[in-house]
Coordinates of C-alpha atoms in Angstrom, one line a residue:
Chain A
X23 CA 111.3 82.8 103.4
X24 CA 113.4 82.0 100.3
X25 CA 110.9 84.3 98.5
X26 CA 111.8 87.3 100.6
X27 CA 115.5 86.8 100.2
X28 CA 115.0 86.6 96.4
X29 CA 113.0 89.8 96.5
X30 CA 115.6 91.7 98.4
X31 CA 118.2 90.7 95.9
X32 CA 116.0 91.9 93.1
X33 CA 115.5 95.3 94.8
X34 CA 119.2 95.8 95.2
X35 CA 120.0 94.9 91.6
X36 CA 117.4 97.3 90.3
X37 CA 118.7 100.1 92.6
X38 CA 122.0 99.7 90.9
X39 CA 120.2 100.0 87.6
X40 CA 118.5 103.0 88.8
X41 CA 121.7 104.7 89.8
X42 CA 123.2 104.0 86.3
X43 CA 120.0 105.1 84.6
X44 CA 119.6 108.4 86.3
X45 CA 123.2 109.5 85.8
X46 CA 122.8 112.8 83.9
X47 CA 123.3 112.3 80.2
X48 CA 123.5 114.7 77.4
X49 CA 120.2 113.2 76.7
X50 CA 120.2 110.8 73.8
X51 CA 116.6 111.9 73.4
X52 CA 117.7 115.3 72.3
X53 CA 119.6 114.0 69.3
X54 CA 116.6 112.1 67.9
X55 CA 114.1 114.9 68.1
X56 CA 113.5 114.6 64.4
X57 CA 112.6 110.9 64.7
X58 CA 110.3 111.8 67.5
X59 CA 108.6 114.5 65.5
X60 CA 108.1 112.0 62.6
X61 CA 106.4 109.7 65.1
X62 CA 104.3 112.5 66.5
X63 CA 103.2 113.3 63.0
X64 CA 102.0 109.7 62.7
X65 CA 100.2 109.3 66.0
X66 CA 98.9 112.8 66.9
X67 CA 95.1 113.0 67.0
X68 CA 94.0 113.3 63.4
X69 CA 91.6 116.2 64.0
X70 CA 93.5 118.1 66.7
X71 CA 91.1 121.0 66.8
X72 CA 88.1 118.8 67.3
X73 CA 90.0 116.6 69.8
X74 CA 91.0 119.6 71.9
X75 CA 87.5 121.1 71.7
X76 CA 85.9 117.9 72.9
X77 CA 88.3 117.4 75.7
X78 CA 86.1 118.7 78.6
X79 CA 86.4 117.4 82.1
X80 CA 84.4 118.0 85.2
X81 CA 86.4 119.5 88.1
X82 CA 87.4 116.9 90.6
X83 CA 88.8 116.3 94.1
Chain B
X7 CA 112.3 112.9 116.4
X8 CA 110.9 112.8 112.9
X9 CA 108.3 110.1 112.4
X10 CA 108.7 107.7 109.5
X11 CA 107.4 109.4 106.4
X12 CA 104.7 106.9 105.4
X13 CA 103.2 108.4 102.3
X14 CA 100.9 107.8 99.3
X15 CA 99.6 109.4 96.1
X16 CA 96.0 109.8 94.9
X17 CA 95.6 110.4 91.2
X18 CA 92.4 111.5 89.5
X19 CA 92.6 110.7 85.8
X20 CA 91.0 112.6 83.0
X21 CA 88.4 110.5 81.2
X22 CA 86.7 110.9 77.8
X23 CA 84.4 108.6 75.8
X24 CA 84.5 108.8 72.0
X25 CA 82.0 107.2 69.7
X26 CA 79.3 106.8 72.4
X27 CA 77.6 108.8 75.1
X28 CA 80.4 110.8 76.9
X29 CA 79.3 110.3 80.5
X30 CA 82.4 110.4 82.7
X31 CA 80.7 109.0 85.8
X32 CA 79.4 105.9 84.0
X33 CA 82.6 105.5 82.1
X34 CA 84.7 105.6 85.2
X35 CA 82.4 103.0 86.9
X36 CA 82.6 100.8 83.8
X37 CA 86.4 101.1 83.7
X38 CA 86.8 100.1 87.3
X39 CA 84.2 97.3 87.3
X40 CA 85.8 95.9 84.2
X41 CA 89.1 95.7 86.0
X42 CA 87.9 94.4 89.4
X43 CA 85.5 92.0 87.7
X44 CA 88.3 90.5 85.7
X45 CA 91.0 90.7 88.2
X46 CA 89.8 89.8 91.7
X47 CA 87.1 89.2 94.2
X48 CA 85.4 92.6 94.8
X49 CA 85.9 94.1 98.2
X50 CA 84.1 97.4 98.9
X51 CA 85.8 100.3 100.5
X52 CA 83.9 101.3 103.6
X53 CA 82.7 104.8 103.2
X54 CA 80.6 104.7 106.4
X55 CA 83.8 104.9 108.4
X56 CA 84.9 108.0 106.7
X57 CA 84.0 111.4 108.0
X58 CA 81.1 113.3 106.5
X59 CA 83.3 115.2 104.2
X60 CA 84.5 112.0 102.6
X61 CA 80.9 110.8 102.3
X62 CA 80.3 113.8 100.1
X63 CA 82.5 112.0 97.5
X64 CA 80.0 109.4 96.8
X65 CA 78.0 110.1 93.6
X66 CA 75.6 113.0 94.0
X67 CA 72.0 112.0 93.1
X68 CA 71.5 115.5 91.8
X69 CA 74.4 115.1 89.5
X70 CA 73.5 116.9 86.2
X71 CA 75.1 114.1 84.2
X72 CA 72.4 111.5 83.5
X73 CA 73.4 107.9 83.8
X74 CA 73.5 106.0 80.5
X75 CA 70.4 103.7 80.7
X76 CA 72.2 101.0 78.7
X77 CA 74.9 100.6 81.3
X78 CA 74.2 99.4 84.8
X79 CA 75.5 101.9 87.3
X80 CA 77.2 100.7 90.4
X81 CA 78.8 103.0 92.9
X82 CA 82.3 101.9 92.6
X83 CA 84.8 101.8 95.4
X84 CA 87.1 98.9 95.4
X85 CA 90.1 97.8 97.5
X86 CA 92.7 96.0 95.5
X87 CA 95.1 93.2 96.5
X88 CA 98.0 95.6 96.3
X89 CA 96.4 97.6 99.1
X90 CA 95.2 100.5 96.8
X91 CA 91.8 102.1 96.7
X92 CA 90.3 102.3 93.1
X93 CA 87.1 104.3 92.8
X94 CA 85.0 106.9 91.1
X95 CA 85.6 110.3 92.6
X96 CA 83.1 112.9 91.2
X97 CA 83.5 112.3 87.5
X98 CA 86.9 110.7 87.4
X99 CA 88.5 107.3 88.0
X100 CA 90.8 107.8 91.0
X101 CA 93.6 105.6 92.2
X102 CA 94.9 106.0 95.7
X103 CA 98.2 104.0 96.1
X104 CA 98.7 101.9 99.2
X105 CA 100.6 103.6 102.0
X106 CA 104.3 103.2 101.4
X107 CA 107.4 103.7 103.5
X108 CA 109.7 105.4 101.0
X109 CA 109.6 107.8 98.0
X110 CA 110.9 105.0 95.7
X111 CA 108.0 102.8 96.8
X112 CA 105.7 105.7 96.0
X113 CA 107.0 105.7 92.4
X114 CA 106.5 101.9 92.1
X115 CA 102.9 101.9 93.3
X116 CA 102.1 105.1 91.3
X117 CA 103.4 103.4 88.2
X118 CA 101.5 100.2 89.2
X119 CA 98.4 102.5 89.3
X120 CA 99.0 103.5 85.7
X121 CA 99.4 99.9 84.7
X122 CA 96.1 99.0 86.4
X123 CA 94.5 101.9 84.4
X124 CA 95.8 100.4 81.2
X125 CA 94.6 96.9 82.1
X126 CA 91.2 98.5 82.9
X127 CA 91.1 100.2 79.5
X128 CA 91.7 96.8 77.8
X129 CA 89.1 95.1 79.9
X130 CA 86.6 97.9 79.4
X131 CA 87.1 98.0 75.6
X132 CA 85.2 94.7 75.4
X133 CA 82.2 96.2 77.1
X134 CA 81.7 99.4 75.1
X135 CA 79.8 99.6 71.8
X136 CA 81.7 99.0 68.6
X137 CA 83.6 102.0 67.5
X138 CA 83.5 103.5 71.0
X139 CA 86.7 104.1 73.0
X140 CA 87.5 105.3 76.6
X141 CA 90.4 107.7 76.7
X142 CA 92.3 108.2 79.9
X143 CA 94.8 110.9 80.7
X144 CA 97.1 111.3 83.7
X145 CA 96.8 115.1 83.7
X146 CA 95.2 117.7 85.9
X147 CA 93.4 120.1 83.6
X148 CA 91.2 120.2 80.5
X149 CA 92.6 123.5 79.4
X150 CA 89.2 125.1 79.9
X151 CA 89.3 125.9 83.6
X152 CA 88.4 122.5 85.0
X153 CA 91.0 120.9 87.2
X154 CA 91.3 117.6 89.1
X155 CA 94.0 116.6 91.4
X156 CA 97.0 114.5 92.1
X157 CA 97.3 114.5 95.9
X158 CA 100.1 113.4 98.2
X159 CA 99.8 112.3 101.8
X160 CA 102.5 112.3 104.4
X161 CA 102.5 111.0 108.0
X162 CA 103.5 113.9 110.3
X163 CA 104.1 114.0 114.1
X164 CA 101.0 115.4 115.8
X165 CA 103.4 117.1 118.2
X166 CA 104.5 119.5 115.4
X167 CA 102.2 122.5 115.5
X168 CA 100.3 123.0 112.3
X169 CA 101.8 126.5 111.8
X170 CA 105.2 124.8 111.6
X171 CA 103.9 122.3 109.1
X172 CA 102.7 125.2 107.0
X173 CA 106.0 127.1 107.1
X174 CA 107.9 123.9 106.3
X175 CA 106.1 123.3 103.0
X176 CA 104.6 126.6 101.8
X177 CA 107.6 128.0 99.9
X178 CA 108.3 124.5 98.6
X179 CA 104.8 124.0 97.2
X180 CA 105.2 127.4 95.4
X181 CA 108.6 126.6 93.9
X182 CA 109.0 122.8 93.6
X183 CA 107.1 123.0 90.3
X184 CA 110.4 124.0 88.7
X185 CA 111.3 120.3 88.8
X186 CA 107.8 118.7 89.4
X187 CA 105.6 120.8 87.1
X188 CA 104.0 118.8 84.2
X189 CA 103.8 121.8 81.8
X190 CA 100.7 123.3 80.2
X191 CA 99.9 125.1 76.9
X192 CA 97.8 128.2 77.7
X193 CA 96.5 129.9 80.8
X194 CA 93.5 129.1 83.0
X195 CA 93.9 131.8 85.6
X196 CA 90.5 133.5 86.0
X197 CA 90.5 136.9 84.3
X198 CA 93.3 136.1 81.9
X199 CA 93.0 135.1 78.3
X200 CA 93.9 131.5 77.5
X201 CA 96.6 132.6 75.0
X202 CA 98.1 135.2 77.4
X203 CA 100.6 132.5 78.4
X204 CA 101.8 130.3 75.6
X205 CA 103.4 127.7 77.8
X206 CA 103.6 127.4 81.6
X207 CA 105.4 125.2 84.0
X208 CA 102.5 123.7 86.0
X209 CA 99.1 122.2 85.2
X210 CA 97.7 123.2 88.6
X211 CA 99.2 126.6 89.5
X212 CA 96.3 128.6 87.9
X213 CA 93.8 127.0 90.4
X214 CA 95.0 128.2 93.8
X215 CA 93.2 131.0 95.5
X216 CA 94.1 130.7 99.2
X217 CA 97.3 130.1 101.2
X218 CA 95.7 127.7 103.7
X219 CA 92.2 126.2 103.9
X220 CA 90.0 123.2 104.0
X221 CA 88.5 123.2 100.5
X222 CA 89.8 121.1 97.7
X223 CA 87.3 121.8 94.9
X224 CA 86.6 125.6 95.2
X225 CA 88.9 128.3 96.5
X226 CA 91.7 125.8 96.5
X227 CA 94.4 126.4 99.1
X228 CA 98.1 125.8 98.6
X229 CA 98.2 124.1 102.0
X230 CA 95.2 122.0 102.7
X231 CA 94.0 121.6 106.3
X232 CA 91.9 118.5 106.0
X233 CA 92.5 116.8 109.3
X234 CA 91.6 113.2 108.7
X235 CA 94.6 111.2 109.8
X236 CA 93.2 107.7 109.1
X237 CA 95.3 106.5 112.1
X238 CA 95.8 107.4 115.7
X239 CA 95.0 111.1 115.9
X240 CA 96.8 111.5 119.2
X241 CA 100.1 110.5 117.6
X242 CA 99.9 111.6 113.9
X243 CA 98.6 114.0 111.3
X244 CA 98.2 113.1 107.7
X245 CA 99.3 116.1 105.6
X246 CA 97.0 116.1 102.6
X247 CA 98.8 117.9 99.7
X248 CA 96.7 119.2 96.8
X249 CA 99.2 121.6 95.2
X250 CA 101.0 119.3 92.8
X251 CA 100.8 118.0 89.3
X252 CA 100.5 114.3 88.2
X253 CA 103.9 113.4 86.9
X254 CA 104.7 111.1 84.0
X255 CA 108.4 111.3 84.9
X256 CA 109.4 108.8 87.6
X257 CA 112.2 111.0 88.7
X258 CA 109.8 113.9 89.1
X259 CA 107.4 111.9 91.2
X260 CA 110.3 110.5 93.2
X261 CA 111.8 113.9 93.9
X262 CA 108.5 115.6 94.6
X263 CA 107.7 113.1 97.3
X264 CA 111.3 112.8 98.7
X265 CA 111.9 116.5 98.9
X266 CA 108.6 117.2 100.6
X267 CA 109.1 114.3 103.0
X268 CA 112.7 115.5 103.9
X269 CA 111.5 119.0 104.6
X270 CA 108.7 117.8 106.9
X271 CA 111.1 115.5 108.7
X272 CA 113.6 118.4 109.1
X273 CA 110.8 120.5 110.7
X274 CA 109.9 117.7 113.0
X275 CA 113.5 117.4 114.2
X276 CA 114.0 121.1 114.6
X277 CA 110.6 123.0 114.8
X278 CA 112.5 126.3 115.3
X279 CA 114.3 126.0 111.9
X280 CA 114.1 129.0 109.7
X281 CA 112.3 128.2 106.4
X282 CA 112.2 130.5 103.4
X283 CA 109.0 132.5 103.5
X284 CA 107.2 134.3 100.6
X285 CA 105.2 137.5 100.8
X286 CA 102.3 136.3 98.7
X287 CA 102.4 132.6 97.9
X288 CA 99.1 132.6 95.9
X289 CA 100.5 135.3 93.6
X290 CA 103.9 133.7 93.5
X291 CA 102.7 130.2 92.5
X292 CA 101.4 131.6 89.2
X293 CA 104.3 134.0 88.7
X294 CA 106.6 131.0 88.9
X295 CA 104.4 128.8 86.7
X296 CA 104.0 131.5 84.0
X297 CA 107.7 131.9 83.5
X298 CA 109.4 128.9 81.9
X299 CA 112.5 131.1 81.5
X300 CA 113.0 130.7 85.3
X301 CA 114.1 134.3 85.6
X302 CA 111.0 135.8 87.3
X303 CA 111.5 137.0 90.9
X304 CA 108.9 136.8 93.7
X305 CA 108.8 138.7 96.9
X306 CA 110.0 137.2 100.1
X307 CA 108.4 137.8 103.5
X308 CA 111.4 140.0 104.4
X309 CA 110.8 142.3 101.5
X310 CA 113.5 141.1 99.1
X311 CA 113.1 139.4 95.8
X312 CA 114.2 135.9 94.8
X313 CA 114.0 133.5 91.9
X314 CA 112.1 130.2 92.4
X315 CA 115.4 128.3 91.8
X316 CA 117.1 130.3 94.6
X317 CA 114.3 129.3 97.0
X318 CA 114.8 125.7 95.9
X319 CA 118.5 125.9 96.6
X320 CA 117.7 127.1 100.1
X321 CA 115.3 124.2 100.6
X322 CA 117.8 121.8 99.2
X323 CA 120.4 123.0 101.7
X324 CA 117.9 122.5 104.6
X325 CA 117.2 118.9 103.4
X326 CA 120.9 118.2 102.9
X327 CA 121.8 119.4 106.4
X328 CA 119.0 117.3 107.8
X329 CA 120.3 114.2 106.0
X330 CA 123.8 114.9 107.1
X331 CA 122.7 115.3 110.7
X332 CA 120.3 112.4 111.0
X333 CA 121.2 110.0 108.2
X334 CA 117.8 110.5 106.7
X335 CA 116.3 107.4 108.5
X336 CA 112.7 108.9 108.6
X337 CA 112.6 109.0 104.8
X338 CA 115.0 106.2 104.0
X339 CA 118.7 106.7 103.8
X340 CA 119.2 105.5 100.2
X341 CA 116.2 107.4 99.0
X342 CA 117.5 110.6 100.6
X343 CA 120.9 110.3 99.0
X344 CA 119.5 109.6 95.6
X345 CA 117.0 112.5 96.0
X346 CA 119.7 114.9 97.0
X347 CA 121.9 114.0 94.0
X348 CA 118.9 114.4 91.7
X349 CA 117.7 117.6 93.3
X350 CA 121.2 119.2 93.0
X351 CA 121.7 118.0 89.4
X352 CA 118.3 119.1 88.3
X353 CA 118.5 122.6 89.8
X354 CA 122.0 123.0 88.3
X355 CA 120.7 121.8 84.9
X356 CA 117.7 124.2 85.0
X357 CA 120.1 127.1 85.7
X358 CA 122.6 126.3 83.0
X359 CA 120.4 124.7 80.2
X360 CA 117.0 123.3 81.0
X361 CA 117.2 120.9 78.0
X362 CA 119.8 118.9 79.9
X363 CA 117.0 117.8 82.2
X364 CA 114.5 117.1 79.5
X365 CA 114.9 113.4 80.4
X366 CA 113.5 113.8 83.9
X367 CA 111.5 117.1 84.2
X368 CA 108.0 116.8 82.6
X369 CA 107.5 120.4 81.7
X370 CA 110.9 120.6 80.0
X371 CA 110.2 117.4 78.1
X372 CA 106.8 118.6 77.0
X373 CA 108.0 122.1 76.1
X374 CA 110.8 120.6 74.0
X375 CA 108.2 118.6 72.0
X376 CA 106.0 121.6 71.6
X377 CA 108.7 123.9 70.5
X378 CA 110.2 121.4 68.0
X379 CA 106.7 120.7 66.6
X380 CA 105.9 124.4 66.2
X381 CA 109.2 125.0 64.4
X382 CA 108.7 122.1 62.0
X383 CA 105.2 122.9 61.1
X384 CA 105.4 126.6 61.5
X385 CA 102.4 126.8 63.9
X386 CA 101.8 129.6 66.2
X387 CA 101.9 129.4 70.0
X388 CA 98.7 128.1 71.6
X389 CA 97.4 126.5 68.4
X390 CA 95.2 123.4 68.6
X391 CA 97.9 121.0 67.5
X392 CA 100.2 122.2 70.3
X393 CA 97.3 121.8 72.8
X394 CA 96.8 118.3 71.4
X395 CA 100.4 117.4 72.0
X396 CA 100.0 118.8 75.6
X397 CA 97.0 116.4 76.1
X398 CA 98.7 113.5 74.4
X399 CA 101.8 113.7 76.6
X400 CA 99.5 112.3 79.3
X401 CA 97.6 109.8 77.2
X402 CA 97.5 106.3 78.8
X403 CA 97.2 104.5 75.5
X404 CA 100.5 102.9 74.8
X405 CA 99.9 103.5 71.1
X406 CA 99.4 107.2 71.6
X407 CA 101.1 108.4 74.8
X408 CA 104.0 110.9 74.1
X409 CA 105.6 110.8 77.6
X410 CA 106.8 107.3 77.0
X411 CA 108.4 108.2 73.7
X412 CA 110.4 111.3 74.6
X413 CA 113.3 109.7 76.4
X414 CA 112.4 110.0 80.1
X415 CA 114.8 108.0 82.3
X416 CA 113.3 105.4 84.7
X417 CA 113.9 104.7 88.3
X418 CA 112.1 101.4 88.8
X419 CA 112.0 98.4 86.5
X420 CA 108.9 97.0 84.8
X421 CA 108.9 93.7 86.8
X422 CA 108.7 95.6 90.0
X423 CA 105.8 97.6 88.7
X424 CA 104.0 94.5 87.4
X425 CA 104.4 92.8 90.8
X426 CA 103.0 95.9 92.5
X427 CA 99.8 95.8 90.5
X428 CA 98.8 92.8 92.5
X429 CA 101.1 92.8 95.6
X430 CA 101.1 95.3 98.5
X431 CA 104.2 97.0 99.8
X432 CA 105.6 95.0 102.7
X433 CA 106.6 98.0 104.8
X434 CA 103.2 99.4 106.0
X435 CA 99.7 98.2 107.1
X436 CA 98.8 98.1 103.4
X437 CA 100.5 94.7 103.5
X438 CA 97.8 93.4 105.8
X439 CA 95.0 95.0 103.8
X440 CA 96.3 93.7 100.5
X441 CA 97.0 90.2 101.6
X442 CA 93.6 89.9 103.3
X443 CA 91.8 91.0 100.2
X444 CA 93.9 88.5 98.2
X445 CA 93.3 85.6 100.6
X446 CA 90.0 86.2 102.4
X447 CA 88.2 88.6 99.9
X448 CA 85.0 86.6 100.1
X449 CA 84.8 87.2 103.9
X450 CA 85.6 90.9 104.0
X451 CA 82.5 93.0 104.5
X452 CA 84.4 96.3 104.2
X453 CA 87.9 97.7 104.2
X454 CA 89.1 101.1 105.1
X455 CA 92.5 102.8 105.5
X456 CA 92.5 102.0 109.2
X457 CA 90.4 98.9 109.6
X458 CA 89.0 95.7 108.0
X459 CA 85.7 94.1 108.8
X460 CA 85.3 90.3 108.5
X461 CA 82.2 88.1 108.4
X462 CA 83.4 84.9 110.0
X463 CA 80.0 83.2 109.8
X464 CA 78.9 83.9 113.3
X465 CA 77.7 87.2 114.8
X466 CA 79.0 89.7 115.4
X467 CA 81.1 90.9 112.5
X468 CA 84.8 91.2 113.5
X469 CA 86.5 94.5 113.0
X470 CA 90.3 94.5 112.9
X471 CA 91.6 98.0 113.7
X472 CA 94.8 99.2 111.9
X473 CA 95.4 102.4 113.8
X474 CA 99.2 102.4 113.2
X475 CA 100.4 102.7 109.6
X476 CA 103.7 101.1 110.6
X477 CA 102.1 97.9 111.9
X478 CA 100.5 95.2 109.7
X479 CA 103.8 94.9 107.9
X480 CA 105.1 91.7 106.3
X481 CA 107.5 91.4 109.1
X482 CA 104.7 91.5 111.7
X483 CA 101.9 89.6 110.0
X484 CA 103.1 87.6 107.0
X485 CA 103.4 84.4 109.1
X486 CA 100.0 84.9 110.7
X487 CA 98.4 85.3 107.2
X488 CA 100.4 82.5 105.6
X489 CA 99.3 80.1 108.5
X490 CA 95.6 81.2 108.4
X491 CA 93.7 79.3 105.7
X492 CA 90.5 81.1 106.4
X493 CA 89.2 84.4 107.8
X494 CA 88.1 82.4 110.9
X495 CA 91.7 81.2 111.5
X496 CA 93.0 84.7 110.9
X497 CA 90.7 86.4 113.4
X498 CA 91.4 83.7 116.0
X499 CA 95.2 84.1 115.4
X500 CA 95.0 87.9 115.7
X501 CA 93.4 87.5 119.1
X502 CA 96.6 85.9 120.2
X503 CA 99.5 88.2 121.0
X504 CA 101.8 88.5 118.0
X505 CA 105.2 87.5 119.1

């Protein structure tokens, strides 16, 4: 029983966090697009052409 | 009265093996076995209880992909302690979340599914040859005309005629991509060149050929008619939705589920309600997707023309009025209020400046990366590097995934997601399923969405039906499970009336 009370409390706190977090912002992300592009340059698949060509899936569902 | 919108998500992940034989069936099986072998007692999902069409999902012996002789193949179909089903579907690993009661819970268990995929990748890495790697993507297309789905399921009142279900969701499924589309470089519409569209809103829109139908793999319909309720068919339908993208953004997943659930509930409460209707939904879904400027118009049933966002505003208003009238109980009051605020803000943002919603709409976030990259490196639309960014947006490797780097806001916290990888939701029968797997896994012969079969050491096997998705909740069965040390105790206790 104490478990469940604790859990409820946690849910409520995180909902408050959620509210704060999804308040629309002039997204900070937009300002650091250059930093992000630097990172993409580092981690993008080395041989993009080969990677894209080899990416073949079977249809699903 | 609208029935509670119990819901769930099924995600087929893209899978690719590098540095070894690229057999997606074997790799999917290896991935899942690596996880279930490491994480829990294995409990098989009971395919026999599924209808023949579902049986068709088991691996086809005539499959043109040969099994890798070095890896033992096991048809994989596991039930997890969090109530989810984790299995190989065709040539993809698929995660079906447990049934949940609210859109927010859908986000938590969808994210938990991603986390389980990551844990599976780590576990599988120890089993593949040196230098080999299994890559997993949460996307819906390979860019070459092959698509795999992210399906949604909603509990619907059987009393609502199916024609009303269709009219409640058709215009939404065509236009909700403006906030729920995951974005795609290029075009896969049959008859059109790949580079005829440099960037489009949806991963999936190119693959729909019918308005309404039973198929999911060929001639895909916008509204799927599969009638397999996995619960009491006299009371309920399960609306099986195949016209959606897998989302990386939590807000997009949340709003996709919440908006659809609210519109279904509104139709249940007022079947005569006027819903926006389009003249040609199949044509419209690609018209909308192929126009990231959001200015294209589509024809309405009445013969006028309308922009996708205008249709969304009408649907928003229907949902808003329903919540105002009913309090939104069927979907969850807090979830409805959060969804309405997000829906309104996102539509307003898309109309004024889409970049303002780059922190919650996947296609906008992805397009922003692609445009910025193209500017910096002076590459032309549709080039391989831009297609690679498209794929890598959905990459499940923490070291490579771009979605986690581009500033998407979150709705749920990491602890909740971690907890949900091993714990079921408390609010549906998934609680009973997950707890039983956790506690009596050794004695479970088979599990299904609507039943569990126990071997209690004496004949016959005991089947526990779970016909009602709203029973088997923590409130109803936690004490029984906590007080039953063995499956024998549990079956005996369940024979007593639950007080």
